[in-house]
C-alpha positions in Angstrom: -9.1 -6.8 21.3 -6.2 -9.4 22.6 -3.7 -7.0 23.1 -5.6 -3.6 23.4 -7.2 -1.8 26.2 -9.1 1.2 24.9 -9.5 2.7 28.2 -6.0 4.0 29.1 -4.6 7.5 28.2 -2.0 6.6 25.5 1.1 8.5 24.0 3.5 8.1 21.3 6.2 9.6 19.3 4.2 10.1 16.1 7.2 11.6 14.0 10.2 9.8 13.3 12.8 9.0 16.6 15.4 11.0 14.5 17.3 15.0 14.7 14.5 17.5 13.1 13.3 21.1 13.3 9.9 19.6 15.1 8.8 16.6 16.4 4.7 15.5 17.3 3.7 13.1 20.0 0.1 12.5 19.9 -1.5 11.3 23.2 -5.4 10.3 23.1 -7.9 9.0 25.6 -10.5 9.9 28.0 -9.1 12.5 30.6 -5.9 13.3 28.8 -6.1 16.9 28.6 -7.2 16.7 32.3 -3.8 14.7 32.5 -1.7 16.9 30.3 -2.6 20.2 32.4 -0.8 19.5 35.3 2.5 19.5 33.3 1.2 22.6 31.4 2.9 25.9 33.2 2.1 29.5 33.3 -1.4 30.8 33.5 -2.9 28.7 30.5 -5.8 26.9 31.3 -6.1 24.2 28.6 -8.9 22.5 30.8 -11.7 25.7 29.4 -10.1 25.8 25.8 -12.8 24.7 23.0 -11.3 21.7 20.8 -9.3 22.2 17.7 -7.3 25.3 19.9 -3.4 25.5 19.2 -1.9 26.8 22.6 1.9 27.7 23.1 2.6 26.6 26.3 5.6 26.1 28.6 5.8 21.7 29.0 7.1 21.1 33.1 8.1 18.0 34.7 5.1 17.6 37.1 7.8 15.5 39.4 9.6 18.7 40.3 8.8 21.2 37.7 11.5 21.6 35.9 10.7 23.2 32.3 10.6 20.2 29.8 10.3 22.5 26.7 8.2 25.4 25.2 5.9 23.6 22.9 2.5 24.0 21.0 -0.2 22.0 22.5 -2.9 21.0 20.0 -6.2 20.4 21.7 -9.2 17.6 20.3 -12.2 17.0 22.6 -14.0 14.4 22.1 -16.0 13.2 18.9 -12.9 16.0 17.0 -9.3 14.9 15.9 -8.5 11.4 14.3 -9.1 9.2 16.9 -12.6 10.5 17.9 -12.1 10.9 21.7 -10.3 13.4 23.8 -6.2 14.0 22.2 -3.9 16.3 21.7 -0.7 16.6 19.8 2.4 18.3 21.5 4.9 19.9 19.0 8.0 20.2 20.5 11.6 20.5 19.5 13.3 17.8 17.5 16.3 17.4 19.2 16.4 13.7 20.7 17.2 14.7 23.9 14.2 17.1 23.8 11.9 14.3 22.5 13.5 11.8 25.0 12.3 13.9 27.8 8.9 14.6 26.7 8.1 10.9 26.4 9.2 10.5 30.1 7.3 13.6 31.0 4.4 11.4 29.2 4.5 8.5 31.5 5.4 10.3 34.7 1.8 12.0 33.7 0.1 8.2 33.6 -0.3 7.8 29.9 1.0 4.3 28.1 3.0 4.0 25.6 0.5 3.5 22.4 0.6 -0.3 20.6 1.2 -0.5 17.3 -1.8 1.0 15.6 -3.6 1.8 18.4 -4.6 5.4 17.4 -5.9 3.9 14.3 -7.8 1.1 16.2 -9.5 3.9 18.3 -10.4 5.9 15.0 -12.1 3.3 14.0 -13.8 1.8 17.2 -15.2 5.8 17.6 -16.8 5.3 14.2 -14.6 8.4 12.4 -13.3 5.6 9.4 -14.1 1.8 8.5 -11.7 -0.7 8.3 -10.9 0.1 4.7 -10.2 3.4 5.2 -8.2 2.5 8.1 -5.7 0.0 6.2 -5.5 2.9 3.4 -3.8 4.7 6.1 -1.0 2.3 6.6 -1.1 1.8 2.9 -0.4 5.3 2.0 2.4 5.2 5.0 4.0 2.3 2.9 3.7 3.7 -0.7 6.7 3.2 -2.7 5.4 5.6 -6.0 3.8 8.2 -6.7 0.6 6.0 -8.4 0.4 3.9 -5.4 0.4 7.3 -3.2 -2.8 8.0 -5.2 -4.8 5.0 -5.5 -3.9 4.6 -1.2 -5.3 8.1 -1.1 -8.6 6.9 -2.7 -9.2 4.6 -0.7 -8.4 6.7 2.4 -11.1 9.3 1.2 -13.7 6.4 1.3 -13.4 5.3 -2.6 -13.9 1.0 -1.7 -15.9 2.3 1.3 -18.7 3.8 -1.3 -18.7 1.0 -3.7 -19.1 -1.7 -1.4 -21.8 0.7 0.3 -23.6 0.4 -3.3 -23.2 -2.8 -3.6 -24.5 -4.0 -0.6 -27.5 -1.7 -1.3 -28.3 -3.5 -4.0 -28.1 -7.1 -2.3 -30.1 -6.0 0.6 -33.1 -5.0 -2.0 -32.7 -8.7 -3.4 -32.5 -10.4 0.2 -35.9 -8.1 1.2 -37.7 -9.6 -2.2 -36.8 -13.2 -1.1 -37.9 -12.5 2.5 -40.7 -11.1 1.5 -41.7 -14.3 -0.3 -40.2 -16.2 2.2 -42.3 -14.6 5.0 -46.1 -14.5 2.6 -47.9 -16.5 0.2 -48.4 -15.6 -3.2 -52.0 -14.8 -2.5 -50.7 -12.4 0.6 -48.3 -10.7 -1.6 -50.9 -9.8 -4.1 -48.2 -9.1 -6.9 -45.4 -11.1 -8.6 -42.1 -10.2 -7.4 -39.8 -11.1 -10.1 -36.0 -11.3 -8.9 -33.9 -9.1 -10.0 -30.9 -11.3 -12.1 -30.2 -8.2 -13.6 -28.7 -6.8 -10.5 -27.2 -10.0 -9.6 -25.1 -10.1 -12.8 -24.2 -6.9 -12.2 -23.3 -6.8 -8.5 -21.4 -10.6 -9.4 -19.2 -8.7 -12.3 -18.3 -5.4 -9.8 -17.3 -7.4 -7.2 -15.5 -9.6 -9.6 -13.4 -5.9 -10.9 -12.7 -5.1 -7.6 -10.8 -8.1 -6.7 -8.9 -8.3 -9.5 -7.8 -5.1 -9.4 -5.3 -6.3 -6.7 -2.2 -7.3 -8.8 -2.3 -3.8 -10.1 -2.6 -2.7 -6.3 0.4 -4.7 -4.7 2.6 -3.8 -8.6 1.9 -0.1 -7.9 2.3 -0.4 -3.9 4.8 -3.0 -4.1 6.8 -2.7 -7.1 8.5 -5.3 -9.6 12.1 -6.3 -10.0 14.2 -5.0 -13.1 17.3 -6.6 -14.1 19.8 -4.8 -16.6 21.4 -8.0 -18.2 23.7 -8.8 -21.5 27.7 -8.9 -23.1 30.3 -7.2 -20.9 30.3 -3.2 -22.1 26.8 -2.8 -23.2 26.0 0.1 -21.4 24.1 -1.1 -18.7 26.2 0.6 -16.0 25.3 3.9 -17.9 21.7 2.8 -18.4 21.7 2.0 -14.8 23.0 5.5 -13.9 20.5 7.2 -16.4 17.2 5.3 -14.5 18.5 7.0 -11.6 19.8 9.9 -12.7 23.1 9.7 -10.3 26.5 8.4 -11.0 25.8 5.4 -8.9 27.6 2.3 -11.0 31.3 2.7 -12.6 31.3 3.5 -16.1 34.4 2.1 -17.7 35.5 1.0 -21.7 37.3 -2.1 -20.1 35.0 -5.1 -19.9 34.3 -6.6 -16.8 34.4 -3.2 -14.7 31.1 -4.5 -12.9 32.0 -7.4 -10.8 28.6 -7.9 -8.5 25.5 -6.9 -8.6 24.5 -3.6 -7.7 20.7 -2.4 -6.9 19.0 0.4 -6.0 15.0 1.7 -5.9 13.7 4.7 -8.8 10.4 4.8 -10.2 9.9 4.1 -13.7 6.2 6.0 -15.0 5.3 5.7 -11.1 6.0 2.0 -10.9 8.5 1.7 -8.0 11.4 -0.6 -9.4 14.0 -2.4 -7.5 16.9 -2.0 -10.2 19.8 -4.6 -10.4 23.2 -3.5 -12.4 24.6 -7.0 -13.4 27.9 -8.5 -14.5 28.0 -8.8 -18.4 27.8 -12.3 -19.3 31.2 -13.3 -21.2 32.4 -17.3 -21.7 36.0 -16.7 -20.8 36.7 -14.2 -17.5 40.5 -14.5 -16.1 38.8 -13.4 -12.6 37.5 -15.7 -10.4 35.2 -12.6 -9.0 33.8 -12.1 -12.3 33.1 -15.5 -12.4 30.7 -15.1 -9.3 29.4 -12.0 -10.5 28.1 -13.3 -14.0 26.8 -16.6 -11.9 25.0 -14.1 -9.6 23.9 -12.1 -12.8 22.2 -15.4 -13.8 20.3 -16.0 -11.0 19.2 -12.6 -10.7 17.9 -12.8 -14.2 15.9 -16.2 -13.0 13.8 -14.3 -10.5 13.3 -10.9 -12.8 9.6 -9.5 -13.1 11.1 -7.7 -16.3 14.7 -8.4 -18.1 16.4 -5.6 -19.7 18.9 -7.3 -22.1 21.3 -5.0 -24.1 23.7 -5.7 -26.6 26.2 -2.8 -28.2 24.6 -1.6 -31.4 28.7 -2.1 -32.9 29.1 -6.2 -31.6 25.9 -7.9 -32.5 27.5 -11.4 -32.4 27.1 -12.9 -29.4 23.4 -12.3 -29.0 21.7 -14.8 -26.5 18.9 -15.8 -28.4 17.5 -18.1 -25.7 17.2 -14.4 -23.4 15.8 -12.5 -26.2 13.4 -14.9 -26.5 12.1 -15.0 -22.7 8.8 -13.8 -22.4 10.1 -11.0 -19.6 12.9 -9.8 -21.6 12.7 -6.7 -23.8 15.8 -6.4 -26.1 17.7 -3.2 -26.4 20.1 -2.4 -29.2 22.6 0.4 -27.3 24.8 2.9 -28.6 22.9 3.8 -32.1 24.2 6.8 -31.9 27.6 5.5 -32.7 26.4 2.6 -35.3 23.1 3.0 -36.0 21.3 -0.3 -37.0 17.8 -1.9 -37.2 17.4 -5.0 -35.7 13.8 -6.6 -34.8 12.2 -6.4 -31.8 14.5 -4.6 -30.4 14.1 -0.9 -28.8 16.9 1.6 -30.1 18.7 3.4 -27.7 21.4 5.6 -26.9 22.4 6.1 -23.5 24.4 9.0 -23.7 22.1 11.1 -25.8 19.1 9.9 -24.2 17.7 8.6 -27.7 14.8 5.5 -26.9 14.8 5.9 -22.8 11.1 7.1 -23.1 10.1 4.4 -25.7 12.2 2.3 -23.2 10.3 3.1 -19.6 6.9 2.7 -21.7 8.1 -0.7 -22.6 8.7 -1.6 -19.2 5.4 -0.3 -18.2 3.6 -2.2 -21.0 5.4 -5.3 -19.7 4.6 -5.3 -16.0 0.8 -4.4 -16.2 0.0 -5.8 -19.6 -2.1 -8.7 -18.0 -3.7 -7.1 -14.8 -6.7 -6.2 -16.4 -6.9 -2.6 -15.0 -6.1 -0.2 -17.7 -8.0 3.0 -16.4 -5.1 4.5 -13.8 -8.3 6.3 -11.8 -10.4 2.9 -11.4 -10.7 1.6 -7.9 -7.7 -0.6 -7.2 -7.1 -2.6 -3.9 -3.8 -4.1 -2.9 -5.0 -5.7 0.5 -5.0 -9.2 0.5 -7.9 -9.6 3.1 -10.0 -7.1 1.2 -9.5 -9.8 -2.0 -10.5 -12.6 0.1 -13.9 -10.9 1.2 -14.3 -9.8 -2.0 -14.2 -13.2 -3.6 -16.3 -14.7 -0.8 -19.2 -12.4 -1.8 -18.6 -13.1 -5.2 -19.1 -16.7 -5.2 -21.8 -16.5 -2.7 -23.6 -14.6 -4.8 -23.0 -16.8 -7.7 -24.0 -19.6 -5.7 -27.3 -17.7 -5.1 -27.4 -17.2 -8.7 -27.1 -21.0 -9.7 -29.7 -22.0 -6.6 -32.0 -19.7 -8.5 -31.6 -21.2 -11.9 -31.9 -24.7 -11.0 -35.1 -23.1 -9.2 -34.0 -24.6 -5.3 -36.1 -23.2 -2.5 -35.6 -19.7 -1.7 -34.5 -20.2 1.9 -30.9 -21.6 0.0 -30.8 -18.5 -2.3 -30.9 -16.4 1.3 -28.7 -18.4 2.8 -26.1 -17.5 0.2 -26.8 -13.9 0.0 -26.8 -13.0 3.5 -23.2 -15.5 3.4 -22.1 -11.9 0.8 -23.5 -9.3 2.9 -21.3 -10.9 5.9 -18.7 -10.9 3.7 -18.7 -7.6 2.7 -19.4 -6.6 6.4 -15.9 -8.1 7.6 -14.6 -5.9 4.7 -15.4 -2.9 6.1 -15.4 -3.5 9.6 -19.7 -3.6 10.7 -18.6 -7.5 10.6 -15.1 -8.5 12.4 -13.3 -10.1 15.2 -10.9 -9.3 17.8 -8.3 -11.6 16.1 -8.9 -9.8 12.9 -8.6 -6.4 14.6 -5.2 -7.4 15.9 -3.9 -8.4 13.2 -4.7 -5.6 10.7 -3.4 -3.0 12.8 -0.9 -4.6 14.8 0.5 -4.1 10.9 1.0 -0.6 12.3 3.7 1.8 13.2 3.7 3.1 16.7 2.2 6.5 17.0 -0.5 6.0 14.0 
């Protein structure tokens, strides 16, 4: 690895540098604990203590042993712990000042500060996860919803890992029946080997589900961009407060209250959504500002994922036809509570009685993964953008294999383009990879995981 050195004893804060009951900072490599007991005080003699053992120790400066803190030392030998070498983990206090000094007690001990992703790395150079399961673990970090917390978690507990397993199973047995032909004659073989396209078809069309699982991936990871759009004093303020359940936007009978855009992240049935409050579109404003805001509110609406346009159940009028009719936009007809009145296509909805919000968030559900093509919330779902690539690689290679074997080309091209899928699938999960690749997948990385 380019920026990596595996052999040095490395620390890091592996909580976050903020005031807290407790703070951890994992260090990791060979000789650590040898390191950490001559800043270890009292009679404890971590050196003789079995792995997985929880000491509480007193943590000294070894410059001029000055107590550092009273801590609980956690103790991995090697082949135990995450990284699958000798570590530890040293809970101590979480004041800052506390922390601060048990880093520096860290270096004056010879450890480096960790890289980005180093523990990781070392996890998965000391064979304890493969490289899908290691970018599940920044995946779950960065999970915005609950859903996207789950399907991470899959793939952390070795979900892909198992599939691609099978799958490559299946396209070595096809790649030893064309080398066995390959390597005999007919007359050697004594048999007829018959290629399996049955197999083929099948390992094409799971490979194939994977990858395309990945828009559901980065929706449920990512998240999508919801605009609340319409006249002046429709209710989106109060819709806007109801999605978050807060008094976050100003809720007022005069028009025009919401001057700029307002935003804030909720989840809407475990999609995370990026939710903009707009100003309500009107064709005369005596405000300059609100001017802005409804040109703002415009080009918001240009970039939405999913348009929520309301209009007051009491002034139908001055419908936008043109927004009702974008494809994105799902039309709400607000405030039936006060004049109740059936228009088509659009969702009823009451705001302060809470009449239509589930019909509502189900809309906006329907709407954002209505074309992904993944229906089943437990399937396999990626969201890793060099996992689709590998994915696809082995997918055409293997329909190029496919085709060379129709078109009845000599088998020595049909092998070429399956072993092209099982290297494919081998960068996927790491038996198969580069330094450059390694630095850049967990250079992705917080410091300390």
């Amino acid at each position: 690895m380019n920026q990596y050195n595996t052999e040095d004893c490395i620390f890091a804060l592996a909580t976050a540098w903020a005031k807290s009951a407790i703070a951890v900072v994992r260090v990791s490599g060979k000789g650590c604990i040898a390191h950490l007991a001559k800043a270890v005080g009292g009679k404890t003699d971590i050196l003789s203590k079995p792995s997985n053992t929880a000491l509480y120790c007193r943590l000294v400066s070894p410059k001029d042993g000055h107590l550092v803190d009273d801590v609980v030392l956690t103790i991995y030998r090697d082949g135990h712990g995450y990284t699958g070498e000798d570590a530890a983990e040293i809970s101590c206090h979480g004041g800052l000042q506390v922390v601060r000094e048990v880093l520096d007690t860290m270096g004056e001990l010879g450890f480096r500060q960790a890289l980005p992703g180093e523990f990781s790395l070392r996890a998965f150079l000391h064979g304890k996860m493969d490289l899908t399961r290691a970018e599940a673990v920044n995946e779950l970090i960065n999970a915005q919803g609950s859903q996207g917390r789950a399907m991470a978690l899959r793939r952390l507990n070795g979900d892909l890992w198992r599939r691609i397993g099978h799958i490559k199973t299946t396209i070595v047995e096809m790649m030893g029946i064309i080398e066995v032909q390959l390597d005999y004659s007919e007359d050697e073989i004594g048999e007829d080997l018959t290629f399996p396209m049955d197999k083929l078809d099948s390992a094409i069309e799971e490979l194939g589900a994977i990858r395309d699982s990945y828009n559901t991936g980065r929706l449920y990871s990512q998240g999508a961009k919801v605009v609340l759009a319409g006249p002046s004093n429709a209710g989106k303020s109060s819709l806007f407060n109801l999605f978050l359940k807060e008094d976050r936007s100003i809720v007022s009978a005069q028009k025009g209250t919401t001057r700029d855009y307002i935003e804030s992240l909720c989840s809407i049935e475990g999609i995370p959504i990026r939710l903009y409050d707009t100003a309500g579109f009107r064709s005369l404003s005596e405000s300059e500002i609100e001017e802005e805001g409804i040109r703002r509110s415009h080009s918001l609406v240009d970039g939405a994922d999913v348009i929520i346009y309301m209009v007051d159940s009491s002034d139908i009028q001055a419908i936008d036809e043109n927004m009702v009719a974008d494809s994105r936009c799902i039309p709400v007809l607000n405030k039936v509570d006060i004049a109740d009145k059936d228009m088509s296509g659009f969702i009823k909805l009451s705001v302060t009685t809470g009449y239509g919000f589930s019909e509502l968030c189900a809309k906006i559900k329907e709407k954002l993964t209505s074309d992904l093509g993944v229906s089943d919330e437990s399937a396999l779902v990626i969201e890793n953008a060099r996992q689709r690539e590998n994915l696809s690689r082995a997918a055409s290679s293997l329909s190029a294999a496919k085709l060379a074997i129709r078109e009845d080309l000599p088998l020595d091209i049909v092998s070429m383009d399956i072993q092209e899928a099982l290297e494919a699938l081998g960068e996927l999960t790491g038996e198969v990879t580069t330094d450059d690749i390694l630095d850049r997948i967990f250079g992705s990385f917080c410091v300390g995981k």
